[in-house]
Coordinates of C-alpha atoms in Angstrom, one line a residue:
X1 CA 1.3 -0.6 11.1
X2 CA -2.0 -1.1 9.4
X3 CA -2.1 -0.1 5.8
X4 CA -5.5 1.5 6.5
X5 CA -3.8 4.4 8.3
X6 CA -1.7 5.4 5.4
X7 CA -2.7 8.8 3.9
X8 CA -5.4 9.6 6.5
X9 CA -6.9 13.1 6.0
X10 CA -6.5 15.7 8.7
X11 CA -10.2 15.2 9.5
X12 CA -9.6 11.5 10.3
X13 CA -6.4 12.3 12.1
X14 CA -8.3 14.8 14.4
X15 CA -10.2 11.8 15.8
X16 CA -6.9 10.0 16.5
X17 CA -5.6 13.2 18.1
X18 CA -8.6 13.2 20.5
X19 CA -8.0 9.5 21.2
X20 CA -4.3 10.3 21.9
X21 CA -5.3 13.1 24.3
X22 CA -7.4 10.7 26.3
X23 CA -4.6 8.1 26.2
X24 CA -2.2 10.6 27.6
X25 CA -4.5 11.7 30.4
X26 CA -5.7 8.3 31.5
X27 CA -2.6 6.3 30.9
X28 CA -4.8 3.5 29.5
X29 CA -5.5 2.2 26.0
X30 CA -8.4 4.0 24.3
X31 CA -11.0 1.8 22.6
X32 CA -13.6 4.5 22.0
X33 CA -14.1 8.3 22.0
X34 CA -17.1 10.5 22.1
X35 CA -18.6 11.5 18.7
X36 CA -21.1 14.0 19.9
X37 CA -21.4 15.1 23.5
X38 CA -24.4 17.5 23.4
X39 CA -22.2 20.3 24.8
X40 CA -20.6 21.5 21.6
X41 CA -18.0 18.8 20.9
X42 CA -18.6 16.8 17.7
X43 CA -16.1 14.7 15.7
X44 CA -15.9 15.8 12.1
X45 CA -18.5 13.7 10.1
X46 CA -16.1 13.3 7.1
X47 CA -13.4 12.1 9.4
X48 CA -15.8 9.6 11.0
X49 CA -16.9 8.4 7.6
X50 CA -13.3 7.9 6.5
X51 CA -12.5 5.8 9.5
X52 CA -15.5 3.7 8.9
X53 CA -14.8 3.2 5.2
X54 CA -11.2 2.1 6.1
X55 CA -12.5 -0.3 8.7
X56 CA -10.8 1.5 11.5
X57 CA -13.9 2.4 13.5
X58 CA -17.7 2.0 13.8
X59 CA -19.7 4.9 15.0
X60 CA -23.1 5.5 16.7
X61 CA -24.7 8.8 17.2
X62 CA -22.7 9.5 20.3
X63 CA -19.5 7.4 20.2
X64 CA -16.8 6.1 17.9
X65 CA -15.5 2.6 18.6
X66 CA -11.9 2.0 17.5
X67 CA -10.9 -1.3 16.0
X68 CA -7.8 -3.0 17.3
X69 CA -5.8 -1.5 14.4
X70 CA -7.0 2.0 15.3
X71 CA -6.1 1.4 18.9
X72 CA -2.6 0.3 17.9
X73 CA -2.3 3.4 15.7
X74 CA -3.3 5.6 18.6
X75 CA -0.5 4.0 20.7
X76 CA 1.9 4.6 17.8
X77 CA 0.9 8.3 17.7
X78 CA 1.4 8.7 21.5
X79 CA 4.8 7.0 21.3
X80 CA 5.8 9.4 18.4
X81 CA 4.7 12.4 20.5
X82 CA 6.8 11.3 23.4
X83 CA 9.8 10.7 21.2
X84 CA 9.4 14.2 19.6
X85 CA 9.2 15.7 23.2
X86 CA 12.4 13.8 24.2
X87 CA 10.5 11.7 26.7

């Protein structure tokens, strides 16, 4: 696991939760998520900044592109959720 994911804030983790949601729905690896959709959803700016500082993502006005390490972390989160659910 990437050292860059140790001690992430809840604001940063919320972005991974959103990525995990999309991973579970699509069944596919998630490489980016929406940052701001114009319909009320917006990723927390502090969480986005934290991921960028840690080198886990790059963000534009509307999307957050996850690095390979961030994508791996999302997969780890999904696996942990499945284990916790006994799946």
